[in-house]
């Protein structure tokens, strides 16, 4: 067989369902091998979007998503998606083409050193220099992409290697078990928790694994310790649980930070410093127990005193076994924080103000989505509100990128989410800036024939930057945008476009769009002028309950 066929057989052996990408002439052999395979090739309008889709597939399934591009310009277009997967711990394999390496005739036309370019953005990057290496390289790339901490891998398949003839088989996948934490680490952690007065659990991105959710639920039910989530840990434990204390959408100054300040022991489950800090450690005023697959990277604001390193689900289960609720644990302050938070989460959710306040949009979206439905966020100011106010009963139902925090991934992620879960409703929420960075993928969505709703929050500006500018007393500058007429824009793709004219119109419009087959775009005019008052200054001061 040809080496390209062996490559595709190796992908099939890894149970790859989709390859997302834009082909080039250097991929023709691989393309031909894909043509005769059970793998579905989803072409996109930009490699960056293909990478976002593949990474999101990886994030949702735990299996590496696969993205394909040509050499040079196609590969450089994959760079942002590589960083998105690598920082966000999403398993991804990128396959890029290359000119023949044995006998080149075109000088350096289109050639950049893609393998080296990918080095700081991947766990593993290699050129396939001999067809015989394909089974081992593909297996290794999948193993590395998937192994904790998951991330991006890259293989470059040159044109001449792809067309070589050989007789070989893919390697079989091996079964591996993750190592578990040392007994003494569990003893130290249990002891610190037993001796604490006001312990608290933090659920981060690394806790977002099926088995961990289950063991964490058991721990919380048995011990009654309150918990909060990070942006990427949302829904790992049901956020409508009576012990939920909120989401650390901000680094400081929110209700949850009142609870954090009062806690004398925090168990950090699955946090790594790539996520925007959910709280700052300043000294040793409280014990922080780091429970993760890897030890904590030392950081100026994160330096846990106790580390439980190994399989998280196992560690949580052993901690649950080792502990009983302690009579001296006092959660009364946390209860008050929660009461005040829940009251505040209702703020403006029924406000008729138009253009709409973000809180109202979040509340309307929450009501329209069932527990298992998925909201995929792009990056902008609204993200903080969704992280904070959109309560997730289940994991992976609000996809937030709090690692690279790249604009442009919202629509692509939603397309991938819908492919993975065709029975669930999927909504992409984007700012007008982020949407226009990859809006061309509306064509991909239409071509795939999927059902999807896209909400564009329009403030005709880079709102997040305007907010920061205002916060830091800079003059408003360099952030205003003109937009296309989003209804006409949508229609030119064969997408239905809608625009509410009052606050009350949004909810029924959204529900209809979600219930209708095909693709709908809702252009929602948003009012960010009051953000600072709400998010930054008044929240802590307003609630007498938590003084
Ligand atoms: C690719 C990329 N470029 C720039 C930024 C910096 N940035 C963060 S938020 C933001 C503004 C986003 O504007 P928009 O999508 O309209 O959302 P809004 O904040 O207005 O709701 C910018 C420019 C980024 N995160 N990613």
GROMACS .gro file of C-alpha atoms in nm, residues 25-355:
model
  331
   25UNK     CA    1  -0.157   1.989  -0.329
   26UNK     CA    2   0.091   1.838  -0.082
   27UNK     CA    3  -0.197   1.644   0.082
   28UNK     CA    4  -0.331   1.479  -0.235
   29UNK     CA    5  -0.218   1.125  -0.146
   30UNK     CA    6  -0.362   1.158   0.204
   31UNK     CA    7  -0.683   1.302   0.066
   32UNK     CA    8  -0.717   1.007  -0.169
   33UNK     CA    9  -0.662   0.764   0.115
   34UNK     CA   10  -0.925   0.946   0.324
   35UNK     CA   11  -1.169   0.921   0.031
   36UNK     CA   12  -1.184   0.546   0.064
   37UNK     CA   13  -1.195   0.540   0.446
   38UNK     CA   14  -1.475   0.548   0.704
   39UNK     CA   15  -1.341   0.884   0.828
   40UNK     CA   16  -1.550   1.190   0.739
   41UNK     CA   17  -1.346   1.476   0.595
   42UNK     CA   18  -1.500   1.810   0.693
   43UNK     CA   19  -1.360   2.092   0.486
   44UNK     CA   20  -1.363   2.438   0.638
   45UNK     CA   21  -1.306   2.789   0.505
   46UNK     CA   22  -1.001   2.854   0.723
   47UNK     CA   23  -0.751   2.619   0.886
   48UNK     CA   24  -0.784   2.804   1.216
   49UNK     CA   25  -1.151   2.706   1.232
   50UNK     CA   26  -1.063   2.346   1.141
   51UNK     CA   27  -0.818   2.343   1.432
   52UNK     CA   28  -1.077   2.490   1.670
   53UNK     CA   29  -1.325   2.223   1.560
   54UNK     CA   30  -1.078   1.939   1.603
   55UNK     CA   31  -0.967   2.069   1.945
   56UNK     CA   32  -1.329   2.102   2.060
   57UNK     CA   33  -1.399   1.748   1.939
   58UNK     CA   34  -1.105   1.645   2.160
   59UNK     CA   35  -1.230   1.849   2.453
   60UNK     CA   36  -1.575   1.689   2.437
   61UNK     CA   37  -1.479   1.330   2.369
   62UNK     CA   38  -1.139   1.296   2.539
   63UNK     CA   39  -1.010   1.150   2.208
   64UNK     CA   40  -0.777   1.360   1.993
   65UNK     CA   41  -0.953   1.559   1.723
   66UNK     CA   42  -0.769   1.571   1.391
   67UNK     CA   43  -0.699   1.880   1.178
   68UNK     CA   44  -0.537   1.879   0.835
   69UNK     CA   45  -0.361   2.151   0.640
   70UNK     CA   46  -0.112   2.197   0.365
   71UNK     CA   47   0.243   2.324   0.418
   72UNK     CA   48   0.346   2.690   0.478
   73UNK     CA   49   0.036   2.913   0.481
   74UNK     CA   50  -0.204   2.634   0.577
   75UNK     CA   51   0.019   2.531   0.865
   76UNK     CA   52   0.072   2.887   0.988
   77UNK     CA   53  -0.307   2.925   0.992
   78UNK     CA   54  -0.323   2.632   1.235
   79UNK     CA   55  -0.099   2.802   1.490
   80UNK     CA   56  -0.373   2.973   1.696
   81UNK     CA   57  -0.571   2.650   1.715
   82UNK     CA   58  -0.258   2.465   1.830
   83UNK     CA   59  -0.218   2.716   2.113
   84UNK     CA   60  -0.591   2.691   2.192
   85UNK     CA   61  -0.564   2.313   2.235
   86UNK     CA   62  -0.227   2.318   2.410
   87UNK     CA   63  -0.323   2.578   2.670
   88UNK     CA   64  -0.676   2.447   2.707
   89UNK     CA   65  -0.556   2.084   2.753
   90UNK     CA   66  -0.761   1.960   2.458
   91UNK     CA   67  -0.629   1.653   2.273
   92UNK     CA   68  -0.550   1.751   1.912
   93UNK     CA   69  -0.348   1.603   1.626
   94UNK     CA   70  -0.252   1.836   1.342
   95UNK     CA   71  -0.135   1.681   1.017
   96UNK     CA   72   0.038   1.910   0.771
   97UNK     CA   73   0.174   1.843   0.424
   98UNK     CA   74   0.520   1.931   0.296
   99UNK     CA   75   0.710   1.938  -0.035
  100UNK     CA   76   0.910   1.626  -0.117
  101UNK     CA   77   1.207   1.601   0.116
  102UNK     CA   78   1.423   1.370  -0.093
  103UNK     CA   79   1.409   1.545  -0.427
  104UNK     CA   80   1.293   1.908  -0.418
  105UNK     CA   81   1.243   2.103  -0.739
  106UNK     CA   82   1.080   2.427  -0.628
  107UNK     CA   83   1.344   2.585  -0.411
  108UNK     CA   84   1.196   2.718  -0.091
  109UNK     CA   85   0.856   2.808  -0.238
  110UNK     CA   86   0.597   2.803   0.049
  111UNK     CA   87   0.841   2.635   0.283
  112UNK     CA   88   0.862   2.730   0.647
  113UNK     CA   89   0.999   2.500   0.915
  114UNK     CA   90   0.658   2.386   1.038
  115UNK     CA   91   0.794   2.121   1.274
  116UNK     CA   92   0.998   2.383   1.458
  117UNK     CA   93   0.721   2.640   1.440
  118UNK     CA   94   0.491   2.398   1.623
  119UNK     CA   95   0.746   2.313   1.893
  120UNK     CA   96   0.642   2.564   2.162
  121UNK     CA   97   0.275   2.496   2.088
  122UNK     CA   98   0.270   2.117   2.105
  123UNK     CA   99   0.366   1.820   2.320
  124UNK     CA  100   0.515   1.642   2.019
  125UNK     CA  101   0.604   1.757   1.667
  126UNK     CA  102   0.775   1.542   1.402
  127UNK     CA  103   0.835   1.513   1.032
  128UNK     CA  104   0.769   1.167   0.893
  129UNK     CA  105   1.106   1.103   0.733
  130UNK     CA  106   1.042   0.738   0.644
  131UNK     CA  107   0.714   0.565   0.562
  132UNK     CA  108   0.808   0.277   0.795
  133UNK     CA  109   0.785   0.520   1.089
  134UNK     CA  110   0.415   0.597   1.033
  135UNK     CA  111   0.261   0.336   1.270
  136UNK     CA  112   0.485   0.434   1.562
  137UNK     CA  113   0.462   0.810   1.502
  138UNK     CA  114   0.083   0.813   1.473
  139UNK     CA  115   0.046   0.596   1.785
  140UNK     CA  116   0.288   0.815   1.978
  141UNK     CA  117   0.115   1.136   1.868
  142UNK     CA  118  -0.222   1.000   1.982
  143UNK     CA  119  -0.080   0.872   2.309
  144UNK     CA  120   0.080   1.207   2.390
  145UNK     CA  121  -0.219   1.417   2.280
  146UNK     CA  122  -0.451   1.217   2.503
  147UNK     CA  123  -0.231   1.150   2.805
  148UNK     CA  124  -0.279   1.384   3.104
  149UNK     CA  125  -0.225   1.675   3.065
  150UNK     CA  126  -0.384   1.651   2.716
  151UNK     CA  127  -0.276   1.888   2.439
  152UNK     CA  128  -0.168   1.938   2.081
  153UNK     CA  129   0.058   1.715   1.869
  154UNK     CA  130   0.177   1.762   1.512
  155UNK     CA  131   0.293   1.535   1.230
  156UNK     CA  132   0.426   1.656   0.897
  157UNK     CA  133   0.381   1.413   0.608
  158UNK     CA  134   0.593   1.512   0.306
  159UNK     CA  135   0.459   1.450  -0.042
  160UNK     CA  136   0.722   1.195  -0.150
  161UNK     CA  137   0.698   0.994   0.174
  162UNK     CA  138   0.317   0.985   0.137
  163UNK     CA  139   0.343   0.816  -0.202
  164UNK     CA  140   0.604   0.554  -0.106
  165UNK     CA  141   0.493   0.192  -0.127
  166UNK     CA  142   0.531  -0.039   0.172
  167UNK     CA  143   0.376  -0.331   0.350
  168UNK     CA  144   0.297  -0.251   0.715
  169UNK     CA  145   0.023  -0.242   0.979
  170UNK     CA  146  -0.085   0.026   1.227
  171UNK     CA  147   0.024  -0.035   1.586
  172UNK     CA  148  -0.239  -0.150   1.831
  173UNK     CA  149  -0.338   0.080   2.113
  174UNK     CA  150  -0.208  -0.025   2.451
  175UNK     CA  151  -0.409  -0.012   2.771
  176UNK     CA  152  -0.244   0.206   3.028
  177UNK     CA  153  -0.346   0.299   3.381
  178UNK     CA  154  -0.264   0.632   3.535
  179UNK     CA  155  -0.047   0.626   3.847
  180UNK     CA  156  -0.224   0.707   4.174
  181UNK     CA  157  -0.120   0.941   4.455
  182UNK     CA  158   0.108   0.829   4.733
  183UNK     CA  159  -0.066   0.716   5.057
  184UNK     CA  160   0.112   0.979   5.265
  185UNK     CA  161  -0.012   1.257   5.038
  186UNK     CA  162  -0.369   1.147   5.110
  187UNK     CA  163  -0.293   1.132   5.485
  188UNK     CA  164  -0.149   1.488   5.484
  189UNK     CA  165  -0.442   1.624   5.284
  190UNK     CA  166  -0.700   1.449   5.505
  191UNK     CA  167  -0.526   1.577   5.816
  192UNK     CA  168  -0.522   1.937   5.691
  193UNK     CA  169  -0.891   1.914   5.609
  194UNK     CA  170  -0.973   1.757   5.945
  195UNK     CA  171  -0.788   2.035   6.129
  196UNK     CA  172  -0.937   2.319   5.927
  197UNK     CA  173  -1.239   2.521   6.037
  198UNK     CA  174  -1.374   2.646   5.707
  199UNK     CA  175  -1.264   2.420   5.422
  200UNK     CA  176  -1.366   2.489   5.064
  201UNK     CA  177  -1.340   2.295   4.736
  202UNK     CA  178  -1.236   2.449   4.408
  203UNK     CA  179  -1.323   2.259   4.091
  204UNK     CA  180  -1.096   2.342   3.797
  205UNK     CA  181  -1.050   2.234   3.435
  206UNK     CA  182  -0.855   1.915   3.512
  207UNK     CA  183  -1.150   1.786   3.717
  208UNK     CA  184  -1.361   1.782   3.404
  209UNK     CA  185  -1.345   1.404   3.353
  210UNK     CA  186  -1.639   1.164   3.380
  211UNK     CA  187  -1.521   0.961   3.675
  212UNK     CA  188  -1.401   1.266   3.867
  213UNK     CA  189  -1.747   1.423   3.853
  214UNK     CA  190  -1.890   1.113   4.012
  215UNK     CA  191  -1.636   1.086   4.293
  216UNK     CA  192  -1.655   1.459   4.365
  217UNK     CA  193  -2.031   1.434   4.402
  218UNK     CA  194  -1.982   1.154   4.654
  219UNK     CA  195  -1.730   1.362   4.850
  220UNK     CA  196  -1.952   1.669   4.862
  221UNK     CA  197  -2.256   1.462   4.961
  222UNK     CA  198  -2.070   1.282   5.239
  223UNK     CA  199  -1.871   1.572   5.384
  224UNK     CA  200  -2.096   1.869   5.304
  225UNK     CA  201  -1.800   2.090   5.206
  226UNK     CA  202  -1.908   2.387   4.988
  227UNK     CA  203  -1.748   2.427   4.646
  228UNK     CA  204  -1.694   2.678   4.370
  229UNK     CA  205  -1.601   2.628   4.006
  230UNK     CA  206  -1.351   2.790   3.772
  231UNK     CA  207  -1.456   2.890   3.422
  232UNK     CA  208  -1.328   2.564   3.276
  233UNK     CA  209  -1.456   2.354   3.566
  234UNK     CA  210  -1.815   2.464   3.515
  235UNK     CA  211  -2.071   2.190   3.558
  236UNK     CA  212  -1.829   1.925   3.685
  237UNK     CA  213  -2.051   1.945   3.992
  238UNK     CA  214  -2.409   2.066   3.952
  239UNK     CA  215  -2.402   2.443   3.997
  240UNK     CA  216  -2.756   2.443   4.130
  241UNK     CA  217  -2.639   2.226   4.419
  242UNK     CA  218  -2.708   2.387   4.760
  243UNK     CA  219  -2.334   2.381   4.835
  244UNK     CA  220  -2.230   2.576   4.520
  245UNK     CA  221  -2.075   2.911   4.609
  246UNK     CA  222  -2.037   3.054   4.262
  247UNK     CA  223  -1.792   3.068   3.977
  248UNK     CA  224  -1.458   3.241   3.986
  249UNK     CA  225  -1.518   3.429   3.661
  250UNK     CA  226  -1.316   3.718   3.800
  251UNK     CA  227  -0.988   3.693   3.987
  252UNK     CA  228  -1.101   3.912   4.276
  253UNK     CA  229  -1.383   4.125   4.414
  254UNK     CA  230  -1.678   3.894   4.364
  255UNK     CA  231  -1.892   3.714   4.622
  256UNK     CA  232  -1.701   3.392   4.581
  257UNK     CA  233  -1.382   3.574   4.675
  258UNK     CA  234  -1.539   3.668   5.008
  259UNK     CA  235  -1.576   3.296   5.071
  260UNK     CA  236  -1.222   3.228   4.951
  261UNK     CA  237  -1.086   3.496   5.183
  262UNK     CA  238  -1.269   3.336   5.476
  263UNK     CA  239  -1.160   2.977   5.397
  264UNK     CA  240  -0.865   2.839   5.593
  265UNK     CA  241  -0.816   2.535   5.370
  266UNK     CA  242  -0.890   2.509   4.997
  267UNK     CA  243  -0.878   2.183   4.805
  268UNK     CA  244  -0.793   2.276   4.447
  269UNK     CA  245  -0.916   1.994   4.229
  270UNK     CA  246  -0.768   1.998   3.881
  271UNK     CA  247  -0.644   2.355   3.865
  272UNK     CA  248  -0.348   2.455   3.658
  273UNK     CA  249  -0.204   2.802   3.632
  274UNK     CA  250  -0.288   2.832   3.264
  275UNK     CA  251  -0.640   2.926   3.368
  276UNK     CA  252  -0.677   3.288   3.472
  277UNK     CA  253  -0.620   3.272   3.849
  278UNK     CA  254  -0.947   3.203   4.032
  279UNK     CA  255  -0.785   3.359   4.338
  280UNK     CA  256  -0.448   3.497   4.436
  281UNK     CA  257  -0.235   3.334   4.703
  282UNK     CA  258  -0.044   3.603   4.883
  283UNK     CA  259   0.106   3.429   5.182
  284UNK     CA  260   0.044   3.122   5.393
  285UNK     CA  261  -0.275   3.255   5.551
  286UNK     CA  262  -0.456   2.941   5.437
  287UNK     CA  263  -0.360   2.589   5.336
  288UNK     CA  264  -0.404   2.508   4.969
  289UNK     CA  265  -0.417   2.140   4.874
  290UNK     CA  266  -0.342   2.079   4.507
  291UNK     CA  267  -0.507   1.763   4.370
  292UNK     CA  268  -0.406   1.698   4.012
  293UNK     CA  269  -0.249   1.459   3.766
  294UNK     CA  270   0.064   1.675   3.775
  295UNK     CA  271   0.234   1.870   4.049
  296UNK     CA  272   0.166   2.243   4.063
  297UNK     CA  273   0.381   2.469   3.856
  298UNK     CA  274   0.512   2.730   4.097
  299UNK     CA  275   0.367   3.069   4.018
  300UNK     CA  276   0.379   3.401   4.203
  301UNK     CA  277   0.010   3.370   4.296
  302UNK     CA  278  -0.017   2.991   4.325
  303UNK     CA  279   0.213   2.782   4.548
  304UNK     CA  280   0.009   2.511   4.724
  305UNK     CA  281   0.149   2.372   5.049
  306UNK     CA  282   0.018   2.017   5.004
  307UNK     CA  283   0.013   1.826   4.676
  308UNK     CA  284  -0.180   1.510   4.599
  309UNK     CA  285  -0.040   1.408   4.261
  310UNK     CA  286  -0.193   1.122   4.066
  311UNK     CA  287  -0.526   1.016   3.924
  312UNK     CA  288  -0.777   1.277   4.048
  313UNK     CA  289  -1.082   1.050   4.072
  314UNK     CA  290  -0.884   0.801   4.278
  315UNK     CA  291  -0.748   1.073   4.509
  316UNK     CA  292  -1.095   1.217   4.569
  317UNK     CA  293  -1.235   0.873   4.641
  318UNK     CA  294  -0.957   0.803   4.894
  319UNK     CA  295  -1.006   1.141   5.060
  320UNK     CA  296  -1.379   1.070   5.087
  321UNK     CA  297  -1.302   0.734   5.251
  322UNK     CA  298  -1.051   0.891   5.490
  323UNK     CA  299  -1.277   1.169   5.616
  324UNK     CA  300  -1.600   1.219   5.805
  325UNK     CA  301  -1.777   1.553   5.858
  326UNK     CA  302  -1.609   1.736   6.147
  327UNK     CA  303  -1.820   1.892   6.422
  328UNK     CA  304  -1.597   2.202   6.429
  329UNK     CA  305  -1.641   2.276   6.057
  330UNK     CA  306  -1.831   2.602   6.035
  331UNK     CA  307  -1.995   2.684   5.704
  332UNK     CA  308  -2.230   2.953   5.834
  333UNK     CA  309  -2.041   3.237   5.662
  334UNK     CA  310  -2.036   3.044   5.333
  335UNK     CA  311  -2.413   2.999   5.363
  336UNK     CA  312  -2.453   3.376   5.388
  337UNK     CA  313  -2.226   3.432   5.089
  338UNK     CA  314  -2.437   3.190   4.890
  339UNK     CA  315  -2.762   3.360   4.988
  340UNK     CA  316  -2.625   3.698   4.883
  341UNK     CA  317  -2.485   3.557   4.559
  342UNK     CA  318  -2.811   3.393   4.458
  343UNK     CA  319  -2.993   3.717   4.518
  344UNK     CA  320  -2.739   3.905   4.310
  345UNK     CA  321  -2.757   3.650   4.025
  346UNK     CA  322  -3.119   3.756   3.981
  347UNK     CA  323  -3.013   4.118   3.925
  348UNK     CA  324  -3.139   4.254   3.592
  349UNK     CA  325  -3.252   3.913   3.470
  350UNK     CA  326  -3.599   4.053   3.401
  351UNK     CA  327  -3.490   4.405   3.312
  352UNK     CA  328  -3.678   4.546   3.011
  353UNK     CA  329  -3.392   4.784   2.927
  354UNK     CA  330  -3.304   4.788   2.557
  355UNK     CA  331  -3.037   4.742   2.422
   0.00000   0.00000   0.00000
